[in-house]
Amino acid sequence: MSENLNLRILESYVEIDKMQDKINNEIFNFIAKANELVELSNDEYQIEKTFMLNKISLKGYILDSDCCIQLHDNNINNYSIDELKNYLIQYEKYFNNNYSNYLLALSLYEIIEDIEKQVDSKIDLEISELSNIVSNIKDVKNVSKDEYESLYYKLKTQVDNYFKNNKLDEKSYNVCIQILNDIFNFYISGYPNIPDEYLYHEEN
């Protein structure tokens, strides 16, 4: 039983690690393309600290475009990202304007949504795998923030007991604690932030 459990935990950790690598690559892909938009927009768009703030900033930047203003004036206010892409391409051709900056902004918005989905999938997998050891791990989705600390220690005690009773080896135990920490970090802090070195800092 314990050998199977240890093997399963290590196999799931390899999968989780791959997912995290993919997320990291997508974040750096976002940063590279976002820097392009900073230049194309003449600093009208700046990279923000959180994905939520970037989505708000990108949305505002796109909605300020001539195309979106005209759509609004024509009472066309509900459209999907794909529909807006088509509007922008048609508008670009019709008025012979270069709208690559707004199309880039849309693709950045889509990259953020994709990263958020990937993070959600990784956390779901971590919760699913840890539920084999920690029966009430799913409680993390429903408790209030002031209950996180006590819930964390209750769950950690269950993992500790598995280790003390030799149901987990040291390597698998450390992986379980790492997964537990990752789950709680997500529910406390949310999606990963953009590293500070990529943010715009005004010179004094």
CSV table of C-alpha atoms in Angstrom, one decimal:
chain,number,residue,atom,x,y,z
A,1,MET,CA,0.0,0.0,0.0
A,2,SER,CA,2.6,2.6,1.1
A,3,GLU,CA,4.9,1.7,-1.9
A,4,ASN,CA,2.0,2.3,-4.3
A,5,LEU,CA,1.1,5.5,-2.5
A,6,ASN,CA,4.7,6.8,-2.6
A,7,LEU,CA,5.0,6.0,-6.3
A,8,ARG,CA,1.7,7.7,-7.1
A,9,ILE,CA,2.7,10.8,-5.2
A,10,LEU,CA,6.1,11.0,-7.0
A,11,GLU,CA,4.4,10.4,-10.4
A,12,SER,CA,1.8,13.1,-9.8
A,13,TYR,CA,4.6,15.5,-8.7
A,14,VAL,CA,6.4,15.0,-12.1
A,15,GLU,CA,3.1,15.9,-13.8
A,16,ILE,CA,2.6,18.9,-11.5
A,17,ASP,CA,6.2,20.0,-12.2
A,18,LYS,CA,5.6,19.9,-16.0
A,19,MET,CA,2.4,22.0,-15.6
A,20,GLN,CA,4.4,24.5,-13.5
A,21,ASP,CA,7.1,24.7,-16.2
A,22,LYS,CA,4.5,25.4,-18.8
A,23,ILE,CA,2.9,28.1,-16.7
A,24,ASN,CA,6.3,29.7,-16.2
A,25,ASN,CA,7.0,29.7,-19.9
A,26,GLU,CA,3.6,31.3,-20.6
A,27,ILE,CA,4.3,34.0,-18.1
A,28,PHE,CA,7.6,34.9,-19.7
A,29,ASN,CA,5.9,34.7,-23.1
A,30,PHE,CA,3.4,37.2,-21.8
A,31,ILE,CA,6.1,39.5,-20.5
A,32,ALA,CA,8.0,39.5,-23.8
A,33,LYS,CA,4.8,40.3,-25.8
A,34,ALA,CA,3.7,42.8,-23.2
A,35,ASN,CA,7.0,44.7,-23.5
A,36,GLU,CA,6.3,44.9,-27.3
A,37,LEU,CA,2.9,46.5,-26.6
A,38,VAL,CA,4.5,49.0,-24.2
A,39,GLU,CA,6.7,50.1,-27.1
A,40,LEU,CA,3.9,49.9,-29.8
A,41,SER,CA,1.5,51.9,-27.6
A,42,ASN,CA,4.2,54.6,-26.7
A,43,ASP,CA,3.8,53.7,-23.0
A,44,GLU,CA,0.0,54.0,-23.0
A,45,TYR,CA,0.0,50.4,-21.8
A,46,GLN,CA,2.2,49.5,-18.9
A,47,ILE,CA,2.8,46.0,-17.5
A,48,GLU,CA,0.9,45.7,-14.2
A,49,LYS,CA,1.8,43.7,-11.1
A,50,THR,CA,-1.1,41.2,-11.2
A,51,PHE,CA,-2.9,39.5,-14.0
A,52,MET,CA,-6.2,41.0,-12.9
A,53,LEU,CA,-4.8,44.5,-13.2
A,54,ASN,CA,-3.2,43.7,-16.6
A,55,LYS,CA,-6.6,42.4,-17.8
A,56,ILE,CA,-8.3,45.7,-16.7
A,57,SER,CA,-5.5,47.8,-18.3
A,58,LEU,CA,-5.6,45.8,-21.6
A,59,LYS,CA,-9.4,46.0,-21.7
A,60,GLY,CA,-9.3,49.8,-21.2
A,61,TYR,CA,-6.6,50.2,-23.8
A,62,ILE,CA,-8.5,48.2,-26.4
A,63,LEU,CA,-11.9,49.9,-25.7
A,64,ASP,CA,-10.2,53.3,-26.3
A,65,SER,CA,-9.5,52.3,-29.9
A,66,ASP,CA,-11.4,54.0,-32.8
A,67,CYS,CA,-12.9,50.7,-33.7
A,68,CYS,CA,-14.4,50.0,-30.2
A,69,ILE,CA,-15.6,53.6,-29.9
A,70,GLN,CA,-17.4,53.2,-33.3
A,71,LEU,CA,-18.9,49.9,-32.2
A,72,HIS,CA,-20.1,51.5,-29.0
A,73,ASP,CA,-21.6,54.4,-31.0
A,74,ASN,CA,-23.5,51.9,-33.2
A,75,ASN,CA,-24.8,50.2,-30.0
A,76,ILE,CA,-22.7,47.1,-30.5
A,77,ASN,CA,-21.4,46.4,-27.0
A,78,ASN,CA,-21.6,42.7,-26.5
A,79,TYR,CA,-19.0,40.7,-28.5
A,80,SER,CA,-16.5,37.9,-27.9
A,81,ILE,CA,-12.8,38.3,-28.2
A,82,ASP,CA,-12.9,36.4,-31.5
A,83,GLU,CA,-15.6,38.7,-32.8
A,84,LEU,CA,-13.7,41.8,-31.7
A,85,LYS,CA,-10.6,40.4,-33.5
A,86,ASN,CA,-12.6,40.2,-36.7
A,87,TYR,CA,-14.0,43.7,-36.2
A,88,LEU,CA,-10.5,45.1,-35.7
A,89,ILE,CA,-9.2,43.3,-38.9
A,90,GLN,CA,-12.1,44.6,-40.9
A,91,TYR,CA,-11.7,48.1,-39.5
A,92,GLU,CA,-8.0,48.0,-40.2
A,93,LYS,CA,-8.6,47.0,-43.9
A,94,TYR,CA,-11.4,49.5,-44.4
A,95,PHE,CA,-9.6,52.5,-43.0
A,96,ASN,CA,-6.1,51.3,-44.0
A,97,ASN,CA,-4.9,51.7,-40.4
A,98,ASN,CA,-2.3,49.6,-38.6
A,99,TYR,CA,-4.1,47.9,-35.7
A,100,SER,CA,-1.4,45.5,-34.8
A,101,ASN,CA,-1.1,47.1,-31.3
A,102,TYR,CA,-4.8,46.4,-30.5
A,103,LEU,CA,-4.6,42.8,-31.9
A,104,LEU,CA,-1.5,42.3,-29.8
A,105,ALA,CA,-3.4,43.6,-26.7
A,106,LEU,CA,-6.2,41.1,-27.4
A,107,SER,CA,-3.7,38.2,-27.7
A,108,LEU,CA,-2.1,39.3,-24.4
A,109,TYR,CA,-5.6,39.2,-22.8
A,110,GLU,CA,-6.0,35.6,-24.1
A,111,ILE,CA,-2.6,34.6,-22.8
A,112,ILE,CA,-3.6,35.7,-19.3
A,113,GLU,CA,-6.8,33.8,-19.5
A,114,ASP,CA,-4.9,30.7,-20.6
A,115,ILE,CA,-2.4,31.0,-17.8
A,116,GLU,CA,-5.2,31.3,-15.3
A,117,LYS,CA,-6.8,28.2,-16.7
A,118,GLN,CA,-3.5,26.3,-16.5
A,119,VAL,CA,-3.0,27.4,-12.8
A,120,ASP,CA,-6.6,26.3,-12.0
A,121,SER,CA,-5.9,22.9,-13.6
A,122,LYS,CA,-2.6,22.5,-11.6
A,123,ILE,CA,-4.3,23.4,-8.3
A,124,ASP,CA,-7.2,21.0,-9.1
A,125,LEU,CA,-4.7,18.2,-9.8
A,126,GLU,CA,-2.8,19.0,-6.5
A,127,ILE,CA,-6.1,18.9,-4.5
A,128,SER,CA,-7.1,15.7,-6.2
A,129,GLU,CA,-3.8,13.9,-5.5
A,130,LEU,CA,-3.6,15.1,-1.9
A,131,SER,CA,-7.2,14.0,-1.2
A,132,ASN,CA,-5.8,10.4,-1.2
A,133,ILE,CA,-4.0,11.3,2.1
A,134,VAL,CA,-5.9,14.4,3.4
A,135,SER,CA,-9.6,13.6,3.4
A,136,ASN,CA,-10.9,17.2,3.9
A,137,ILE,CA,-8.4,19.0,1.6
A,138,LYS,CA,-11.3,20.4,-0.5
A,139,ASP,CA,-12.4,22.5,2.6
A,140,VAL,CA,-9.8,25.0,1.5
A,141,LYS,CA,-12.2,26.0,-1.3
A,142,ASN,CA,-14.9,27.1,1.1
A,143,VAL,CA,-13.4,28.4,4.3
A,144,SER,CA,-12.9,32.1,5.1
A,145,LYS,CA,-9.4,33.6,5.0
A,146,ASP,CA,-9.2,33.8,8.8
A,147,GLU,CA,-9.6,30.0,9.0
A,148,TYR,CA,-6.8,29.2,6.6
A,149,GLU,CA,-4.1,28.9,9.3
A,150,SER,CA,-6.0,26.5,11.5
A,151,LEU,CA,-7.1,24.4,8.5
A,152,TYR,CA,-3.6,24.3,7.2
A,153,TYR,CA,-2.2,22.9,10.5
A,154,LYS,CA,-5.1,20.3,10.7
A,155,LEU,CA,-4.3,19.1,7.2
A,156,LYS,CA,-0.5,19.1,7.8
A,157,THR,CA,-1.0,17.0,10.9
A,158,GLN,CA,-2.7,14.3,8.7
A,159,VAL,CA,0.2,14.3,6.3
A,160,ASP,CA,2.7,14.2,9.3
A,161,ASN,CA,0.8,11.2,10.7
A,162,TYR,CA,1.2,9.3,7.4
A,163,PHE,CA,4.9,9.9,7.6
A,164,LYS,CA,5.2,9.0,11.3
A,165,ASN,CA,3.3,5.7,10.6
A,166,ASN,CA,5.7,4.9,7.7
A,167,LYS,CA,2.9,5.2,5.1
A,168,LEU,CA,5.0,7.9,3.4
A,169,ASP,CA,8.7,7.9,2.8
A,170,GLU,CA,10.7,11.1,3.4
A,171,LYS,CA,10.7,12.1,-0.3
A,172,SER,CA,7.0,11.7,-0.7
A,173,TYR,CA,6.3,13.4,2.6
A,174,ASN,CA,8.3,16.5,1.4
A,175,VAL,CA,6.4,16.5,-1.9
A,176,CYS,CA,3.0,16.4,-0.1
A,177,ILE,CA,4.1,19.3,2.1
A,178,GLN,CA,5.2,21.2,-1.0
A,179,ILE,CA,1.8,20.5,-2.7
A,180,LEU,CA,-0.1,21.5,0.4
A,181,ASN,CA,1.9,24.8,0.6
A,182,ASP,CA,1.2,25.5,-3.0
A,183,ILE,CA,-2.5,25.0,-2.6
A,184,PHE,CA,-2.7,27.3,0.3
A,185,ASN,CA,-0.5,29.9,-1.3
A,186,PHE,CA,-2.9,30.0,-4.2
A,187,TYR,CA,-6.0,30.4,-2.1
A,188,ILE,CA,-4.4,33.1,0.0
A,189,SER,CA,-2.5,35.0,-2.7
A,190,GLY,CA,-4.2,34.1,-6.0
A,191,TYR,CA,-2.6,33.8,-9.4
A,192,PRO,CA,1.2,34.5,-9.6
A,193,ASN,CA,2.4,38.1,-9.9
A,194,ILE,CA,4.6,39.5,-12.6
A,195,PRO,CA,8.2,39.7,-11.2
A,196,ASP,CA,9.1,43.3,-10.1
A,197,GLU,CA,12.0,43.6,-12.5
A,198,TYR,CA,9.6,43.5,-15.5
A,199,LEU,CA,7.4,46.4,-14.1
A,200,TYR,CA,7.7,50.0,-15.1
A,201,HIS,CA,9.5,52.1,-12.4
A,202,GLU,CA,9.5,55.9,-12.8
A,203,GLU,CA,12.9,57.4,-12.3
A,204,ASN,CA,13.1,59.9,-9.5
